[in-house]
Coordinates of C-alpha atoms in Angstrom, one line a residue:
X1 CA 19.1 -4.7 -29.1
X2 CA 16.5 -4.6 -26.3
X3 CA 17.9 -4.5 -22.8
X4 CA 16.5 -7.3 -20.6
X5 CA 14.4 -5.6 -17.9
X6 CA 12.9 -6.4 -14.5
X7 CA 9.1 -6.8 -14.4
X8 CA 7.1 -3.9 -13.1
X9 CA 4.4 -4.7 -10.5
X10 CA 1.7 -4.2 -13.2
X11 CA 3.3 -6.5 -15.7
X12 CA 4.0 -9.1 -13.0
X13 CA 0.3 -9.1 -12.1
X14 CA -0.7 -9.4 -15.8
X15 CA 1.7 -12.3 -16.3
X16 CA 0.2 -14.1 -13.2
X17 CA -3.2 -13.8 -14.8
X18 CA -2.2 -14.8 -18.3
X19 CA -2.2 -18.6 -17.9
X20 CA -6.0 -19.0 -17.9
X21 CA -6.2 -18.4 -21.6
X22 CA -3.6 -21.1 -22.3
X23 CA -4.5 -23.7 -19.7
X24 CA -4.9 -26.6 -22.1
X25 CA -1.6 -25.8 -23.8
X26 CA 0.0 -25.6 -20.4
X27 CA -1.4 -29.0 -19.3
X28 CA -0.3 -30.7 -22.6
X29 CA 3.2 -29.4 -22.9
X30 CA 4.8 -28.2 -19.6
X31 CA 7.3 -30.6 -18.1
X32 CA 6.6 -32.6 -15.0
X33 CA 9.1 -33.3 -12.3
X34 CA 11.5 -36.2 -11.6
X35 CA 11.0 -38.8 -8.9
X36 CA 14.2 -37.6 -7.2
X37 CA 12.5 -34.3 -6.3
X38 CA 9.8 -36.1 -4.3
X39 CA 12.4 -38.3 -2.6
X40 CA 14.3 -35.1 -1.6
X41 CA 11.1 -33.6 -0.2
X42 CA 10.5 -36.7 1.9
X43 CA 14.1 -36.7 3.1
X44 CA 14.1 -33.0 4.0
X45 CA 10.6 -32.9 5.5
X46 CA 11.3 -36.0 7.6
X47 CA 8.1 -37.8 6.6
X48 CA 6.8 -39.9 3.7
X49 CA 4.4 -38.4 1.3
X50 CA 2.2 -41.5 1.5
X51 CA -0.6 -40.7 4.0
X52 CA 0.5 -37.0 4.4
X53 CA -2.1 -34.3 4.0
X54 CA -0.8 -31.9 1.4
X55 CA -2.0 -28.6 0.0
X56 CA -0.6 -27.8 -3.5
X57 CA -0.9 -24.0 -3.9
X58 CA -0.9 -22.4 -7.3
X59 CA -1.6 -25.9 -8.6
X60 CA -2.4 -24.8 -12.1
X61 CA -3.5 -27.7 -14.2
X62 CA -2.3 -30.3 -11.7
X63 CA 1.1 -31.3 -13.0
X64 CA 2.7 -31.5 -9.5
X65 CA -0.6 -32.5 -7.8
X66 CA -0.7 -35.7 -9.9
X67 CA 2.9 -36.6 -8.9
X68 CA 2.1 -36.0 -5.2
X69 CA -1.0 -38.3 -5.5
X70 CA 1.1 -41.0 -7.2
X71 CA 3.2 -41.1 -4.1
X72 CA 0.2 -41.6 -1.9
X73 CA -0.4 -38.1 -0.6
X74 CA -3.9 -36.9 0.3
X75 CA -3.9 -33.7 -1.7
X76 CA -6.1 -30.6 -1.9
X77 CA -5.3 -28.1 -4.6
X78 CA -5.5 -24.3 -4.3
X79 CA -5.6 -22.3 -7.6
X80 CA -6.6 -18.7 -8.3
X81 CA -7.3 -18.9 -12.0
X82 CA -10.6 -19.9 -13.4
X83 CA -9.2 -21.4 -16.6
X84 CA -6.5 -23.3 -14.9
X85 CA -8.9 -24.6 -12.3
X86 CA -11.2 -25.8 -15.0
X87 CA -8.4 -27.6 -16.8
X88 CA -7.3 -29.1 -13.4
X89 CA -10.8 -30.5 -12.9
X90 CA -10.8 -32.1 -16.4
X91 CA -7.5 -33.9 -15.7
X92 CA -8.0 -34.7 -12.0
X93 CA -11.7 -34.9 -11.4
X94 CA -11.3 -36.8 -8.1
X95 CA -9.0 -34.2 -6.5
X96 CA -10.6 -31.3 -4.6
X97 CA -9.5 -27.9 -5.9
X98 CA -10.5 -24.6 -4.2
X99 CA -10.1 -21.1 -5.6
X100 CA -7.6 -19.0 -3.7
X101 CA -3.9 -18.0 -3.5
X102 CA -0.9 -18.2 -1.2
X103 CA -1.5 -14.7 0.2
X104 CA -4.8 -15.7 1.7
X105 CA -5.2 -19.5 1.9
X106 CA -8.7 -20.9 2.0
X107 CA -7.6 -23.5 4.5
X108 CA -8.1 -24.1 8.3
X109 CA -5.4 -23.5 10.8
X110 CA -2.9 -26.3 11.3
X111 CA -4.6 -28.3 8.6
X112 CA -1.8 -29.8 6.5
X113 CA 1.5 -31.6 6.9
X114 CA 3.0 -30.2 3.7
X115 CA 2.4 -27.1 1.7
X116 CA 3.8 -27.1 -1.8
X117 CA 4.4 -24.5 -4.5
X118 CA 5.4 -25.8 -7.9
X119 CA 6.4 -23.0 -10.2
X120 CA 4.2 -20.7 -8.1
X121 CA 5.9 -19.1 -5.1
X122 CA 7.1 -16.1 -7.2
X123 CA 3.5 -15.1 -7.8
X124 CA 3.0 -14.5 -4.1
X125 CA 3.9 -11.7 -1.7
X126 CA 6.2 -13.5 0.8
X127 CA 5.4 -11.0 3.5
X128 CA 1.8 -12.4 3.4
X129 CA 2.4 -15.9 2.1
X130 CA 4.9 -17.0 4.8
X131 CA 2.6 -16.2 7.7
X132 CA -0.2 -18.0 5.9
X133 CA 2.0 -21.0 5.5
X134 CA 2.8 -21.0 9.2
X135 CA -0.9 -20.7 10.0
X136 CA -2.1 -23.7 7.9
X137 CA 0.8 -26.1 8.5
X138 CA 0.7 -28.4 11.4
X139 CA 3.6 -28.3 14.0
X140 CA 6.5 -30.1 12.4
X141 CA 5.1 -29.6 8.9
X142 CA 7.0 -28.3 5.9
X143 CA 6.8 -25.7 3.2
X144 CA 8.3 -26.9 -0.1
X145 CA 8.9 -24.5 -3.1
X146 CA 10.4 -25.6 -6.4
X147 CA 11.0 -24.6 -10.0
X148 CA 12.1 -26.2 -13.2
X149 CA 15.0 -23.9 -14.3
X150 CA 17.0 -24.0 -17.5
X151 CA 20.3 -25.8 -17.4
X152 CA 22.3 -22.9 -18.7
X153 CA 25.6 -24.8 -18.8
X154 CA 24.1 -26.7 -21.8
X155 CA 25.2 -24.6 -24.8
X156 CA 22.0 -24.7 -26.9
X157 CA 19.9 -23.8 -23.8
X158 CA 22.1 -20.8 -22.9
X159 CA 21.9 -19.6 -26.5
X160 CA 18.1 -20.0 -26.6
X161 CA 17.8 -18.2 -23.3
X162 CA 19.8 -15.3 -24.7
X163 CA 17.6 -15.1 -27.8
X164 CA 14.5 -15.0 -25.6
X165 CA 15.9 -12.2 -23.4
X166 CA 16.8 -10.1 -26.5
X167 CA 13.5 -10.6 -28.1
X168 CA 11.2 -9.9 -25.1
X169 CA 13.5 -7.7 -23.1
X170 CA 13.2 -10.0 -20.1
X171 CA 15.7 -12.6 -18.9
X172 CA 13.2 -15.3 -18.1
X173 CA 15.8 -18.0 -17.3
X174 CA 17.5 -15.7 -14.7
X175 CA 14.1 -14.8 -13.3
X176 CA 13.2 -18.4 -12.6
X177 CA 16.6 -19.3 -11.3
X178 CA 16.6 -16.4 -8.9
X179 CA 13.0 -16.9 -7.7
X180 CA 14.3 -18.3 -4.5
X181 CA 15.8 -14.9 -3.6
X182 CA 12.2 -13.8 -2.9
X183 CA 11.8 -16.3 -0.1
X184 CA 12.8 -13.9 2.7
X185 CA 10.8 -14.8 5.8
X186 CA 9.8 -11.7 7.6
X187 CA 8.9 -13.7 10.7
X188 CA 12.4 -15.2 10.9
X189 CA 10.9 -18.5 11.9
X190 CA 11.8 -20.5 8.8
X191 CA 15.2 -21.7 7.5
X192 CA 15.2 -23.0 4.0
X193 CA 17.4 -25.8 2.7
X194 CA 18.2 -25.7 -1.0
X195 CA 18.7 -28.7 -3.3
X196 CA 19.2 -28.7 -7.1
X197 CA 18.4 -31.8 -9.1
X198 CA 19.1 -32.3 -12.8
X199 CA 16.8 -34.1 -15.2
X200 CA 15.9 -34.1 -18.8
X201 CA 13.2 -35.2 -21.2
X202 CA 13.1 -35.7 -25.0
X203 CA 10.1 -34.2 -26.9
X204 CA 9.2 -33.4 -30.5
X205 CA 10.2 -29.9 -31.6
X206 CA 6.6 -28.8 -31.9
X207 CA 6.0 -29.8 -28.2
X208 CA 9.1 -27.9 -27.1
X209 CA 7.9 -24.8 -28.9
X210 CA 4.4 -25.2 -27.4
X211 CA 6.0 -25.5 -24.0
X212 CA 8.0 -22.3 -24.2
X213 CA 5.0 -20.5 -25.8
X214 CA 2.9 -21.4 -22.6
X215 CA 5.2 -19.1 -20.5
X216 CA 3.8 -15.8 -19.3
X217 CA 6.2 -13.7 -21.2
X218 CA 4.8 -15.1 -24.5
X219 CA 1.2 -14.9 -23.3
X220 CA 1.4 -11.2 -22.4
X221 CA 3.4 -9.9 -25.5
X222 CA 0.8 -10.7 -28.1
X223 CA 0.4 -13.6 -30.5
X224 CA 2.2 -12.0 -33.4
X225 CA 5.2 -11.0 -31.4
X226 CA 5.5 -14.6 -30.1
X227 CA 5.0 -16.1 -33.5
X228 CA 7.9 -14.2 -35.0
X229 CA 10.2 -15.5 -32.2
X230 CA 8.9 -19.1 -32.5
X231 CA 9.5 -19.2 -36.3
X232 CA 13.1 -18.1 -35.9
X233 CA 13.6 -20.4 -32.9
X234 CA 12.4 -23.4 -35.0
X235 CA 15.2 -22.7 -37.5
X236 CA 17.8 -22.5 -34.7
X237 CA 16.7 -25.7 -33.0
X238 CA 16.6 -27.7 -36.2
X239 CA 20.2 -26.9 -36.7
X240 CA 20.9 -28.5 -33.3
X241 CA 18.4 -31.3 -33.4
X242 CA 18.0 -32.2 -37.1
X243 CA 15.8 -35.2 -36.3
X244 CA 13.2 -32.9 -34.7
X245 CA 13.6 -34.4 -31.2
X246 CA 14.7 -31.8 -28.5
X247 CA 16.4 -32.9 -25.3
X248 CA 15.3 -30.4 -22.7
X249 CA 17.5 -30.3 -19.6
X250 CA 16.4 -28.8 -16.3
X251 CA 17.7 -28.1 -12.9
X252 CA 14.9 -28.3 -10.4
X253 CA 15.6 -25.8 -7.6
X254 CA 13.9 -27.0 -4.3
X255 CA 13.6 -24.9 -1.2
X256 CA 12.2 -26.6 1.9
X257 CA 11.7 -25.4 5.4
X258 CA 10.2 -27.2 8.4
X259 CA 8.0 -25.5 10.9
X260 CA 8.6 -25.7 14.7
X261 CA 7.5 -29.0 16.2
X262 CA 5.3 -27.1 18.6
X263 CA 2.8 -24.4 17.8

């Protein structure tokens, strides 16, 4: 049995770059986010999304960006990957997207009311990303970070997570759930409030497998290695969902901090 490991800095960087080659698959099969998440963001930030100027960082193919726009936010996207940015433009041609990342934001000082990171903060260096957030946020603005994490109290999800960890030698579920531990604010100026929100979606088995195959641990271990896992996973899941429809259950972990009201 392979022992689950912690990513090395080199493999972490490779995984961060891996999504460009699978941008269309990512856009088609990754889950979105529930309305309750955006209601919680409005509650904790103390302002409605409608009319707010928002920068969505690590926007990827625009899954979160689209939801923010639906609620009336004026959004600009920041994305480092060429392939992901190209897919973003295909899906959201009317939304500006600029190349960059959270460690060096291509945004003016005190430019936005809300800075968001959906599934993206763990690719930053918080020692650099927190000061950048404070620089671009307006006084009284907010930094919101969130992740869809596996609901490990659901038996089939816990079993699937265990199989993934054994096959790849990396506990991806724990990595996502513990991502908030990397939020340490070196400046000491931000205090994060944490919320967890459960939601689910029902998708065909092929869509579920395509979703998990779009994760970086699959993209960086080679197609053959991933294909072996997916073939076995299909058998396991058909035993649980014989009709071929998988109910994915997620706990969205939200971390939000408001900036001081005065610069």
